[in-house]
XYZ file of C-alpha atoms in Angstrom:
770
model
C 168.011 0.027 41.501
C 167.523 1.843 44.249
C 163.850 2.740 42.538
C 162.654 -1.117 42.343
C 163.455 -1.979 46.226
C 162.075 1.039 46.590
C 159.041 0.051 44.646
C 159.392 -3.406 46.451
C 158.938 -1.797 49.941
C 155.795 -0.619 48.766
C 154.601 -3.280 47.487
C 155.189 -5.700 50.504
C 154.144 -2.814 53.396
C 150.971 -2.054 50.656
C 150.234 -6.518 51.186
C 150.943 -6.460 54.640
C 148.275 -3.661 55.238
C 146.040 -5.111 52.995
C 146.095 -7.908 54.421
C 145.821 -5.864 58.277
C 142.337 -4.105 57.323
C 141.137 -7.760 55.859
C 142.105 -9.430 59.741
C 140.233 -6.499 60.657
C 137.343 -7.098 58.772
C 137.682 -10.775 58.846
C 138.015 -10.268 63.194
C 134.528 -7.443 63.124
C 132.949 -10.501 60.653
C 134.224 -14.032 63.050
C 134.236 -12.590 66.275
C 136.133 -14.710 68.933
C 133.523 -16.109 71.443
C 136.019 -16.277 74.387
C 133.193 -17.065 77.211
C 134.301 -19.953 79.292
C 131.735 -21.274 82.135
C 133.215 -22.669 84.947
C 133.415 -23.977 88.194
C 132.233 -21.713 90.542
C 134.218 -22.254 94.413
C 133.304 -21.212 97.265
C 136.406 -19.741 99.110
C 136.184 -19.616 103.000
C 138.103 -15.966 104.896
C 141.364 -17.672 104.653
C 141.102 -19.021 101.530
C 140.373 -23.053 101.519
C 138.029 -24.005 98.866
C 134.706 -24.992 100.965
C 132.758 -25.989 98.794
C 133.333 -25.910 94.609
C 130.607 -27.475 91.976
C 130.861 -28.815 88.448
C 130.518 -25.862 85.827
C 127.019 -25.984 83.215
C 129.067 -28.337 80.991
C 129.463 -30.754 83.065
C 133.047 -30.257 83.567
C 135.491 -29.575 86.578
C 136.509 -26.413 85.035
C 137.841 -24.036 87.627
C 138.934 -19.907 87.124
C 142.444 -19.689 87.375
C 143.617 -16.107 88.378
C 146.655 -13.958 86.993
C 147.345 -13.957 90.842
C 147.644 -17.519 90.687
C 150.201 -18.441 88.338
C 153.404 -18.945 90.400
C 157.226 -18.099 88.478
C 157.570 -21.887 88.370
C 154.239 -22.587 86.737
C 154.846 -20.099 84.000
C 158.416 -21.677 83.142
C 157.727 -25.328 83.357
C 154.444 -24.838 80.621
C 156.094 -22.226 78.909
C 159.358 -24.669 78.292
C 157.611 -27.480 77.598
C 154.539 -26.372 75.733
C 155.818 -23.433 73.774
C 158.903 -22.383 73.928
C 158.537 -19.198 71.437
C 155.554 -18.352 73.392
C 156.711 -14.387 74.368
C 158.359 -13.721 71.136
C 155.282 -15.174 68.665
C 152.348 -13.652 67.656
C 150.486 -16.682 67.739
C 151.996 -19.011 65.614
C 155.129 -20.328 65.040
C 156.539 -19.566 61.353
C 159.704 -21.891 62.050
C 158.552 -24.911 63.469
C 155.482 -24.727 60.732
C 158.326 -25.135 58.424
C 160.147 -27.623 59.976
C 156.344 -29.996 60.926
C 155.984 -28.735 57.059
C 158.596 -30.921 55.954
C 158.846 -33.767 58.187
C 155.193 -34.395 57.387
C 155.820 -34.494 53.095
C 159.421 -36.243 53.573
C 157.849 -39.001 56.546
C 154.449 -39.017 54.708
C 152.264 -38.970 57.823
C 152.063 -36.266 60.516
C 155.225 -36.885 62.882
C 155.212 -34.091 64.368
C 152.968 -30.875 64.712
C 153.369 -26.789 65.625
C 150.657 -25.471 67.540
C 151.119 -22.611 69.971
C 149.924 -22.459 73.335
C 147.967 -19.505 72.038
C 146.785 -22.754 69.004
C 145.943 -24.751 71.700
C 143.824 -22.029 72.996
C 141.923 -21.618 70.160
C 141.892 -25.823 69.596
C 140.458 -25.819 73.733
C 137.880 -23.171 73.255
C 136.189 -24.878 70.229
C 137.693 -28.154 69.307
C 137.361 -28.872 65.405
C 138.246 -31.923 63.982
C 142.609 -32.124 62.588
C 142.417 -30.780 58.827
C 144.956 -28.556 56.990
C 140.886 -25.962 56.372
C 141.229 -26.446 60.260
C 144.354 -25.516 61.081
C 144.104 -22.510 59.037
C 141.344 -21.428 60.450
C 143.309 -22.304 63.539
C 145.510 -20.396 63.086
C 143.083 -16.956 62.117
C 141.565 -17.271 65.497
C 145.566 -16.919 66.591
C 146.100 -13.945 65.497
C 142.438 -12.873 66.587
C 143.466 -13.988 70.017
C 146.977 -12.551 69.877
C 145.031 -9.573 68.667
C 142.623 -8.885 71.559
C 144.212 -10.797 74.589
C 148.301 -10.501 76.244
C 150.209 -13.080 76.632
C 149.969 -14.018 80.768
C 145.758 -13.424 79.326
C 146.393 -15.941 76.541
C 148.542 -18.160 79.437
C 146.033 -18.117 82.267
C 143.521 -19.785 79.544
C 145.830 -21.959 78.272
C 145.912 -23.127 82.623
C 142.158 -22.726 82.725
C 141.318 -24.945 80.264
C 143.188 -27.815 79.066
C 142.731 -30.845 79.952
C 143.662 -32.952 82.902
C 141.681 -36.388 82.332
C 137.509 -37.528 82.516
C 135.890 -34.104 82.806
C 138.769 -31.981 85.273
C 140.125 -28.857 83.230
C 142.694 -25.702 84.106
C 145.600 -26.856 86.563
C 143.423 -24.954 89.397
C 141.496 -27.833 89.597
C 144.220 -30.435 88.907
C 145.780 -29.373 92.014
C 143.208 -29.460 93.491
C 141.106 -32.901 93.232
C 144.731 -34.516 92.338
C 147.023 -33.429 94.716
C 144.579 -31.292 97.296
C 146.645 -28.103 97.162
C 145.551 -24.228 95.807
C 148.169 -23.911 92.493
C 150.329 -21.659 94.116
C 151.256 -24.310 96.234
C 152.671 -27.070 93.548
C 156.043 -28.134 94.040
C 158.134 -27.687 91.074
C 157.910 -31.590 91.053
C 154.146 -32.058 91.067
C 154.062 -29.043 88.291
C 155.880 -31.538 86.756
C 153.905 -34.966 87.023
C 150.443 -32.490 85.850
C 152.026 -31.149 82.448
C 153.094 -34.705 81.910
C 149.068 -35.150 81.999
C 147.335 -33.322 78.825
C 149.631 -35.737 76.419
C 147.739 -38.667 77.854
C 144.584 -37.315 80.071
C 142.522 -40.750 78.677
C 145.606 -42.632 79.732
C 147.850 -41.449 82.337
C 145.679 -41.347 85.349
C 147.530 -40.017 89.572
C 146.595 -42.732 90.887
C 146.837 -46.070 88.911
C 150.543 -45.581 86.904
C 152.567 -43.433 89.866
C 155.659 -45.352 88.540
C 155.060 -43.452 84.667
C 154.586 -41.180 86.860
C 157.481 -40.468 88.515
C 159.577 -41.544 85.209
C 158.283 -39.059 82.761
C 157.873 -36.196 85.597
C 161.799 -37.443 86.390
C 162.645 -37.163 82.528
C 161.429 -33.720 82.339
C 163.133 -32.282 84.924
C 166.138 -33.522 84.262
C 165.840 -31.307 80.956
C 164.779 -27.687 83.110
C 168.495 -28.578 84.977
C 170.276 -29.407 80.953
C 168.179 -25.908 79.959
C 168.904 -23.667 83.658
C 165.490 -23.357 84.193
C 165.542 -24.345 87.302
C 169.583 -24.053 90.212
C 171.015 -27.459 90.939
C 169.447 -27.261 94.425
C 165.300 -27.464 92.818
C 165.890 -29.892 89.998
C 167.345 -32.336 93.099
C 164.065 -31.894 95.756
C 161.773 -31.923 92.687
C 163.443 -35.597 91.185
C 163.683 -37.040 95.025
C 160.179 -35.786 96.191
C 157.498 -38.320 96.234
C 154.587 -38.855 93.938
C 151.770 -39.171 96.056
C 148.865 -38.234 93.884
C 145.340 -38.817 92.773
C 141.130 -38.489 92.881
C 140.068 -36.967 95.342
C 137.291 -36.161 95.781
C 135.953 -32.322 95.291
C 135.716 -29.741 98.527
C 132.354 -30.555 99.758
C 132.379 -28.806 103.489
C 129.734 -26.849 104.361
C 127.117 -27.612 102.140
C 124.333 -25.426 103.338
C 125.767 -22.468 103.471
C 127.529 -22.679 100.113
C 124.950 -23.557 97.962
C 122.709 -19.835 99.665
C 126.019 -18.445 98.104
C 126.161 -19.566 94.927
C 122.384 -18.798 94.345
C 123.442 -15.535 95.284
C 126.045 -15.769 92.539
C 125.134 -17.431 89.733
C 127.167 -16.120 87.208
C 130.483 -15.388 89.427
C 133.003 -18.154 88.908
C 134.858 -17.603 92.363
C 133.213 -16.232 95.678
C 134.949 -14.888 99.218
C 133.315 -15.869 102.060
C 134.044 -14.427 106.261
C 133.239 -18.294 106.433
C 136.177 -19.232 109.331
C 136.563 -23.109 108.415
C 137.800 -24.202 111.471
C 135.107 -23.051 113.510
C 133.310 -24.845 110.286
C 134.041 -27.244 111.384
C 134.306 -27.811 115.262
C 130.768 -26.312 115.452
C 129.222 -28.485 112.986
C 130.846 -31.316 115.125
C 129.672 -29.952 118.377
C 125.721 -29.588 116.912
C 126.410 -33.555 115.328
C 127.194 -35.066 118.433
C 124.551 -32.940 120.557
C 121.879 -34.279 118.165
C 123.013 -37.166 118.834
C 122.277 -37.138 122.228
C 118.841 -35.540 121.455
C 117.865 -38.666 119.499
C 116.049 -40.546 122.199
C 113.772 -38.211 122.588
C 113.111 -37.983 118.692
C 114.588 -34.554 118.562
C 116.314 -35.108 115.283
C 117.954 -31.792 114.459
C 119.250 -28.499 114.260
C 120.282 -25.121 112.648
C 124.188 -22.899 113.650
C 124.759 -19.626 112.508
C 127.311 -17.112 113.358
C 128.332 -13.703 113.314
C 130.633 -11.449 113.854
C 129.626 -8.471 115.519
C 132.169 -6.291 114.830
C 131.535 -6.766 110.936
C 127.992 -8.440 111.034
C 130.209 -11.817 108.733
C 128.482 -14.568 108.574
C 131.188 -16.180 110.227
C 129.753 -20.305 110.504
C 126.879 -21.945 109.133
C 125.648 -25.141 110.359
C 121.882 -25.659 107.673
C 121.577 -28.867 109.895
C 122.921 -31.392 112.514
C 123.951 -34.421 109.136
C 123.165 -32.213 105.748
C 123.668 -35.887 104.445
C 121.158 -37.493 106.548
C 117.387 -38.608 104.520
C 116.106 -40.224 106.828
C 116.189 -36.732 108.708
C 115.716 -34.290 105.528
C 119.628 -33.788 106.258
C 119.564 -31.247 103.355
C 117.065 -29.064 105.002
C 118.420 -25.622 105.404
C 117.132 -24.394 108.866
C 118.605 -21.174 108.952
C 116.754 -20.103 106.150
C 113.153 -22.681 106.907
C 110.451 -20.590 107.124
C 109.702 -21.896 111.612
C 107.394 -20.226 115.100
C 110.077 -18.222 115.964
C 108.386 -19.267 119.090
C 109.168 -16.084 122.595
C 111.901 -14.510 120.905
C 110.278 -11.609 119.594
C 109.516 -10.668 122.895
C 112.778 -8.966 123.554
C 112.342 -6.515 120.378
C 108.940 -5.452 122.255
C 110.511 -4.706 125.522
C 112.794 -2.442 124.330
C 110.235 -0.650 122.278
C 108.327 -0.368 125.373
C 110.645 1.384 126.208
C 112.266 3.542 123.220
C 108.406 4.701 123.773
C 108.099 5.624 128.148
C 105.913 3.496 128.390
C 107.790 1.114 131.210
C 110.629 0.906 133.104
C 112.341 -2.412 134.064
C 110.602 -2.307 137.489
C 107.990 -0.752 136.656
C 104.933 -3.004 137.454
C 102.816 -4.956 134.725
C 99.417 -7.315 136.092
C 99.386 -11.773 135.099
C 96.374 -12.157 135.430
C 93.903 -13.287 133.426
C 92.492 -10.939 129.872
C 90.223 -11.032 127.252
C 91.744 -8.691 124.504
C 88.822 -7.964 121.986
C 87.880 -12.312 122.035
C 91.941 -12.887 122.490
C 93.033 -14.556 125.926
C 97.006 -15.696 125.831
C 97.765 -17.990 128.681
C 101.215 -18.392 130.315
C 103.035 -20.681 129.500
C 102.747 -23.355 132.603
C 98.259 -22.047 132.651
C 99.731 -19.821 135.882
C 99.783 -16.403 136.266
C 101.577 -14.141 138.520
C 99.413 -10.719 139.165
C 101.393 -7.245 139.833
C 105.469 -8.712 138.729
C 107.985 -6.414 137.606
C 108.725 -6.019 133.608
C 111.687 -6.929 133.222
C 110.365 -10.462 135.897
C 108.185 -10.532 133.150
C 110.935 -11.089 129.695
C 113.224 -12.237 132.107
C 110.111 -15.618 132.997
C 108.890 -14.786 129.078
C 105.812 -14.464 130.023
C 103.194 -14.556 127.492
C 100.436 -12.623 129.186
C 101.768 -9.293 129.974
C 103.506 -9.169 126.311
C 100.201 -9.730 125.295
C 99.036 -6.398 127.115
C 102.393 -4.953 126.679
C 101.917 -5.218 122.861
C 98.630 -3.882 122.652
C 99.581 -1.092 124.571
C 102.430 -0.787 122.344
C 100.362 -0.684 118.815
C 100.444 -3.662 116.645
C 100.990 -1.366 114.031
C 103.968 0.630 115.108
C 105.397 -3.000 116.680
C 105.465 -4.726 112.877
C 106.526 -2.171 111.560
C 109.803 -2.242 113.675
C 110.113 -5.604 112.497
C 109.982 -4.532 109.018
C 112.723 -2.284 109.600
C 114.752 -4.896 111.123
C 113.602 -7.262 108.006
C 111.859 -9.058 108.507
C 110.478 -10.514 104.763
C 107.976 -13.029 105.589
C 105.947 -11.094 108.210
C 105.697 -8.048 105.723
C 104.119 -10.440 104.360
C 101.970 -11.416 106.082
C 100.866 -8.214 107.818
C 96.900 -8.263 107.410
C 97.616 -11.765 108.555
C 98.846 -11.157 111.786
C 96.932 -10.282 116.021
C 98.416 -10.005 118.916
C 99.641 -13.037 118.604
C 102.297 -12.305 116.797
C 104.260 -11.443 120.436
C 103.462 -15.788 120.878
C 104.856 -16.683 118.014
C 101.520 -16.735 116.229
C 104.204 -16.330 112.688
C 106.067 -17.191 110.478
C 110.259 -15.742 110.635
C 113.694 -18.429 110.292
C 117.276 -18.088 112.700
C 118.574 -15.641 109.632
C 115.789 -13.486 110.704
C 116.101 -14.320 114.187
C 120.305 -13.729 114.596
C 120.224 -10.804 112.135
C 117.664 -8.682 115.383
C 120.131 -10.190 117.782
C 122.411 -8.320 115.943
C 121.572 -5.059 115.847
C 121.021 -5.259 119.836
C 124.417 -6.261 119.905
C 124.927 -3.386 117.580
C 123.630 -0.855 120.047
C 120.734 -1.113 118.273
C 121.371 -0.464 115.284
C 120.602 -2.847 112.098
C 123.572 -3.720 109.768
C 122.524 -6.901 107.499
C 124.524 -9.498 107.055
C 127.378 -9.864 105.219
C 127.249 -13.448 104.316
C 130.090 -12.982 101.601
C 132.826 -10.768 100.954
C 131.089 -8.495 98.426
C 128.151 -7.729 100.478
C 130.377 -4.338 101.230
C 126.309 -2.204 102.244
C 126.673 0.393 104.192
C 123.336 0.490 105.186
C 123.232 1.609 108.834
C 119.123 2.144 110.469
C 119.226 3.493 114.161
C 115.973 1.212 114.872
C 115.979 1.489 118.797
C 117.815 3.653 120.509
C 121.585 2.873 122.750
C 119.234 3.312 125.999
C 116.621 0.892 125.569
C 118.502 -2.432 123.779
C 121.116 -1.636 127.164
C 117.903 -2.325 129.641
C 116.589 -4.660 127.325
C 120.801 -6.884 126.863
C 120.362 -6.760 131.342
C 117.356 -8.298 131.748
C 118.792 -11.358 129.215
C 121.983 -11.609 130.617
C 119.645 -12.279 134.096
C 120.697 -15.533 135.472
C 117.399 -15.995 137.421
C 114.626 -17.547 135.433
C 113.623 -20.488 133.514
C 114.895 -21.225 130.657
C 118.595 -21.452 132.401
C 119.182 -25.561 130.879
C 119.031 -27.239 134.798
C 123.033 -28.537 134.449
C 123.898 -25.360 134.328
C 122.503 -24.003 136.624
C 125.515 -23.917 138.623
C 128.151 -24.547 136.202
C 131.385 -23.360 136.464
C 132.379 -22.256 132.487
C 128.197 -20.711 132.238
C 129.491 -18.331 129.754
C 128.531 -14.132 129.906
C 126.216 -13.936 127.287
C 122.827 -11.949 126.860
C 119.805 -13.865 125.403
C 116.318 -15.686 125.024
C 114.644 -19.193 124.290
C 111.837 -19.143 122.257
C 109.238 -22.800 122.092
C 106.636 -22.704 119.085
C 103.424 -24.312 119.832
C 103.328 -28.145 119.909
C 106.730 -28.199 120.357
C 107.700 -28.099 116.919
C 110.912 -25.286 117.650
C 112.942 -24.888 120.241
C 115.058 -21.510 119.622
C 117.558 -20.011 121.897
C 119.710 -16.484 120.580
C 122.784 -14.815 122.588
C 125.601 -12.179 122.234
C 128.537 -11.100 123.716
C 130.778 -8.133 122.474
C 131.712 -10.552 120.249
C 129.632 -13.092 118.440
C 126.440 -13.925 118.159
C 124.914 -17.223 117.760
C 121.619 -18.122 117.048
C 120.158 -21.829 117.588
C 117.200 -23.858 116.237
C 115.892 -27.052 116.773
C 113.823 -29.104 115.991
C 111.969 -31.093 113.826
C 112.470 -30.080 109.045
C 109.291 -32.809 109.377
C 107.307 -30.346 111.632
C 107.128 -33.652 114.054
C 106.294 -32.191 117.446
C 108.893 -33.504 120.930
C 106.995 -33.305 123.643
C 110.526 -32.513 125.475
C 111.992 -30.236 122.876
C 111.907 -26.698 124.914
C 114.163 -23.254 124.498
C 115.745 -24.372 128.014
C 116.192 -27.680 127.518
C 117.147 -28.188 123.819
C 118.207 -25.037 121.840
C 119.987 -23.726 124.436
C 123.186 -25.730 126.157
C 123.932 -25.819 122.588
C 124.089 -22.297 122.393
C 125.973 -22.316 125.785
C 128.340 -25.215 124.321
C 129.160 -23.018 121.556
C 130.239 -19.569 123.141
C 132.211 -21.915 125.099
C 133.504 -23.695 122.205
C 135.115 -20.049 120.434
C 135.004 -17.596 122.988
C 136.251 -19.706 126.201
C 137.931 -18.025 128.031
C 138.570 -14.718 126.037
C 138.534 -11.762 128.066
C 135.830 -9.267 126.033
C 134.158 -6.161 127.998
C 130.592 -6.088 128.554
C 127.909 -3.135 126.991
C 128.773 -0.613 128.851
C 125.591 2.077 130.088
C 125.313 5.239 127.427
C 124.751 8.855 127.988
C 121.057 8.548 127.047
C 120.918 6.147 130.333
C 120.631 7.178 134.654
C 119.739 5.744 137.641
C 116.331 6.654 139.245
C 115.355 5.655 142.785
C 111.770 3.525 142.217
C 109.189 1.945 144.550
C 109.275 -1.360 144.919
C 105.259 -1.458 144.366
C 104.641 0.064 141.346
C 108.775 1.154 139.571
C 107.621 4.954 139.481
C 109.023 7.902 142.052
C 108.456 7.043 144.996
C 105.445 9.061 146.767
C 105.437 10.019 150.625
C 104.032 6.728 151.471
C 106.596 4.599 149.989
C 109.200 2.919 152.105
C 109.840 -0.367 149.826
C 112.365 1.667 147.401
C 115.523 0.052 145.080
C 117.344 2.011 142.538
C 115.980 0.910 138.804
C 116.799 2.810 135.347
C 115.351 4.904 133.364
C 115.829 7.023 129.815
C 115.601 10.967 130.979
C 112.800 12.674 128.796
C 110.433 9.338 128.039
C 110.096 6.881 131.111
C 107.363 7.918 133.369
C 107.435 10.670 135.706
C 104.863 10.383 137.460
C 104.386 9.245 141.321
C 103.734 6.475 142.430
C 100.654 5.931 143.241
C 100.362 1.789 144.797
C 98.587 2.957 148.012
C 95.348 5.392 148.175
C 93.695 7.623 151.746
C 90.718 6.074 152.552
C 87.925 7.219 154.591
C 86.550 5.438 156.809
C 84.506 4.744 160.474
C 86.938 4.786 163.280
C 86.010 0.636 163.650
C 87.181 0.285 159.780
C 83.789 -1.654 158.911
C 82.640 1.893 156.731
C 83.834 3.480 153.916
C 82.597 7.012 152.733
C 83.437 9.398 150.072
C 82.694 12.595 149.555
C 79.607 12.834 148.995
C 78.130 10.882 151.843
C 81.045 11.472 154.337
C 79.933 12.852 157.577
C 80.794 15.578 159.841
C 82.828 14.005 162.379
C 84.066 10.110 163.791
C 85.787 8.964 160.230
C 89.697 8.719 160.206
C 91.963 8.681 157.057
C 93.124 5.618 155.891
C 95.758 4.103 153.330
C 94.577 1.001 151.025
C 95.993 -0.739 148.171
C 95.390 1.234 145.408
C 94.737 -1.994 143.275
C 93.360 -2.100 139.440
C 89.994 -4.088 139.027
C 92.124 -6.446 137.675
C 94.713 -7.472 140.782
C 91.038 -7.706 143.021
C 89.602 -10.087 140.634
C 93.202 -12.116 140.473
C 93.326 -11.603 144.206
C 90.206 -12.864 145.142
C 90.122 -15.422 142.616
C 93.106 -16.757 143.900
C 92.347 -16.272 147.773
C 95.290 -14.447 147.844
C 94.505 -12.232 151.214
C 95.060 -7.959 151.583
C 93.579 -5.539 153.067
C 90.213 -4.237 151.635
C 88.808 -1.349 151.349
C 85.247 -1.689 153.750
C 81.740 -1.795 152.493
C 80.884 1.487 151.069
C 77.651 3.145 153.746
C 74.287 2.091 152.523
C 72.851 4.992 153.267
C 75.135 6.522 150.305
C 72.452 7.569 146.854
C 75.282 8.190 145.534
C 76.437 5.974 142.305
C 79.363 5.640 140.142
C 79.168 4.637 137.162
C 82.869 4.114 137.335
C 82.906 1.618 139.303
C 80.298 -0.784 137.524
C 80.704 -4.752 136.198
C 82.680 -4.812 133.554
C 81.776 -7.618 131.695
C 85.485 -10.128 130.555
C 83.894 -12.099 128.112
C 81.968 -11.949 125.613
C 82.877 -8.822 124.254
C 80.631 -6.890 122.635
C 80.740 -6.521 118.053
C 82.622 -10.374 118.196
C 81.143 -12.751 116.098
C 80.909 -16.377 118.117
C 80.953 -19.256 115.817
C 78.511 -21.828 117.592
C 77.908 -25.742 116.440
C 74.792 -26.834 116.536
C 75.796 -30.159 117.422
C 76.957 -30.051 120.412
C 75.925 -27.254 122.180
C 79.168 -25.134 121.931
C 78.197 -22.677 125.005
C 80.078 -18.967 125.474
C 81.701 -18.625 128.968
C 79.895 -15.375 131.049
C 82.511 -13.644 133.164
C 83.187 -9.948 134.955
C 85.354 -8.214 136.591
C 83.047 -6.425 139.422
C 84.001 -3.668 142.009
C 85.421 -5.043 145.905
C 82.284 -4.287 147.515
C 80.761 -6.330 145.095
C 79.250 -9.765 146.538
C 76.658 -10.893 143.909
C 76.549 -9.665 140.513
C 72.807 -10.872 138.230
C 73.077 -11.855 134.891
C 69.835 -11.378 132.040
C 70.178 -13.191 128.414
C 67.667 -10.428 126.069
C 66.310 -8.678 129.578
C 65.475 -11.971 130.940
C 67.235 -12.342 134.221
C 69.627 -15.712 134.029
C 71.618 -16.745 137.235
C 73.205 -15.171 140.021
C 76.801 -16.056 141.185
C 79.065 -14.656 142.559
C 81.608 -11.749 140.892
C 84.610 -13.795 139.849
C 82.674 -17.312 139.092
C 82.451 -17.225 134.967
C 79.304 -19.691 134.225
C 78.017 -20.002 130.551
C 74.681 -19.895 128.204
C 73.960 -21.871 124.901
C 72.786 -18.472 122.723
C 69.370 -19.318 120.711
C 68.826 -16.661 118.660
C 71.423 -14.167 116.242
C 71.901 -10.937 117.565
C 71.260 -11.451 122.030
C 71.936 -8.938 124.179
C 73.828 -9.585 127.523
C 73.805 -7.660 130.282
C 75.219 -8.119 133.572
C 74.747 -5.352 136.515
C 75.740 -5.249 140.470
C 74.036 -5.885 144.156
C 74.575 -2.140 143.705
C 72.368 -1.483 141.446
C 75.376 -1.466 138.316
C 75.244 -2.875 135.195
C 77.148 -3.059 131.902
C 75.671 -4.371 128.537
C 77.143 -6.351 125.973
C 75.551 -7.884 122.204
C 77.494 -10.211 120.922
C 76.316 -12.707 117.374
C 75.749 -15.904 117.044
C 77.382 -17.888 113.865
C 75.253 -20.649 113.744
C 77.526 -23.743 111.741
C 77.071 -27.938 111.755
C 79.807 -30.007 110.970
């Protein structure tokens, strides 16, 4: 008998082993497919759902994490759907036998025996309910139990269970019916949701809520009868009113959400740093602000806010109204490529400080210039003569910026832009020139705000953190702390033309360093500012690229910038940027911005970078040998043995002298040179400023295109003589331009002064007709 039992047990064990091996082989041949397409959900920093997108199969199916499945939810679902879920291996033999017996007795299907695991199999791949498919379902249930834990299977069930229409999964149901996250559902709400899967197409919250309450309370009482929850919890659940209804999916921060979704095509849940409350506030501020500008045909705006401590994007407003079809509200103004106007100028001055070319109080000549045929003008069409670098930047003057870029070096400056992530500029580098500093290029609000964030970060470039998964440790020292600090101090000044008119005496003007910009044709208005806490970028304009006469950075974008700073940072006591150890003060002459010489009497303090900033002494005056009556000047070749005196005169460059003369500004002129002097100074020959030698000029034969002749001559020159191809053309005063029409392809142009000194240039004319 004993041997017989042992033999029987061996057969049983062998059979089980064979079945197990068969299962393993079948599992290998017919693998279980559990890939589920989920909706993409974008979360704010506080886990608020900002935006949700339909899954690839057009379902509201939102992924539920294990930590979102509360004990109440787990207990309720398991009790209602599969009491022995944690005890069986995918199928419940007792339930199967009971169901089979009942179905045979009644002659029809009266009860099922599906476990939660079997329901997951059916939800993963729905099939017609037949006995054959039931066996397949049981096999797949074994596979699920083999490959996944019980909690993971429950998680799959809660992600796939239908809740009516195209809503699947408890997370989507909680959000779309109760506007709550799963973990915030009450027992009453959880119970109500468990009813829907039984009749997902007929039971819909908001339509037949009385049926919901009746069914809900019936199940709640069953929970009490089976000691699932205490009496007080049950009473609270029964007395809780039912307010479920079909709600729209969250669609906050749409531009930002679409951007993040594009960065995460395979992610179902994306957590970001966006501050939900701040986002709502700035969206409303932007919308209200643009409503006030629509009367001037200014219809849109974009705002980007960065937390300076972390580099996190905390607010992102791509347009004033995403839903406005008329104003193309779905265009993302933060990523759109636009002309930056003057917003790149602070970088140029910081680079110039870095290279030791200038300091804030060093002087720059703001006069008419011509650099290889490029003649920039200031925004107001006027020139200011000799000014300081800080005045030039604070007033956003174009001419000094172009001159400074030429001195810094175009290629060097482009390298700085590339290191700051200006991708469009980088790709168009070979097409760009000196006009890039005035907005002759394309960039985005995102790139510009990143650049100003670099200033707030003491010259260290870090990529912005758009989402929580952006954990790049990349840090590039682009600018020194000293050069950034000097630039910041200039951008902090209030005495400047881009301070909005109604903010000039405002008591609540925020303490920020800021810069404005206006693109050519009044198509784009910019204002970007920063303090220790935030960097905020603002763009105002029309997505149609239509200009508006009253559109400007100062009066269109800067007020919104200040409003936002006051809305999110008002009365918050933040420390300001401190001077780094590498920067120091020195006394400089106000006439040149250089260390004073013996003749300098008007001085002030200026920042400088030791070992980099220019250390040469001021030369704003020069000693000239003149006759006692101050009518004749001498050089070392013609100075008499006696009968002369030494005098100090302004040491103006030729371009400043031309500016003063052209504008009839009085100054102390050096007396005319001794007419008996036989020495000719080649260095004082006239400088032809237009046209430029070696440049091709296009001439329209139909409208008689003229080319300007202009020069800069020495102070003691009264007349200059122009020659075309060695033939006399005209006599004029040095400061007066004249014009001529080229007749030949190659033209030689000569300019001689009344002292016999001359200069030549040769140009090429290309004749065209339209």
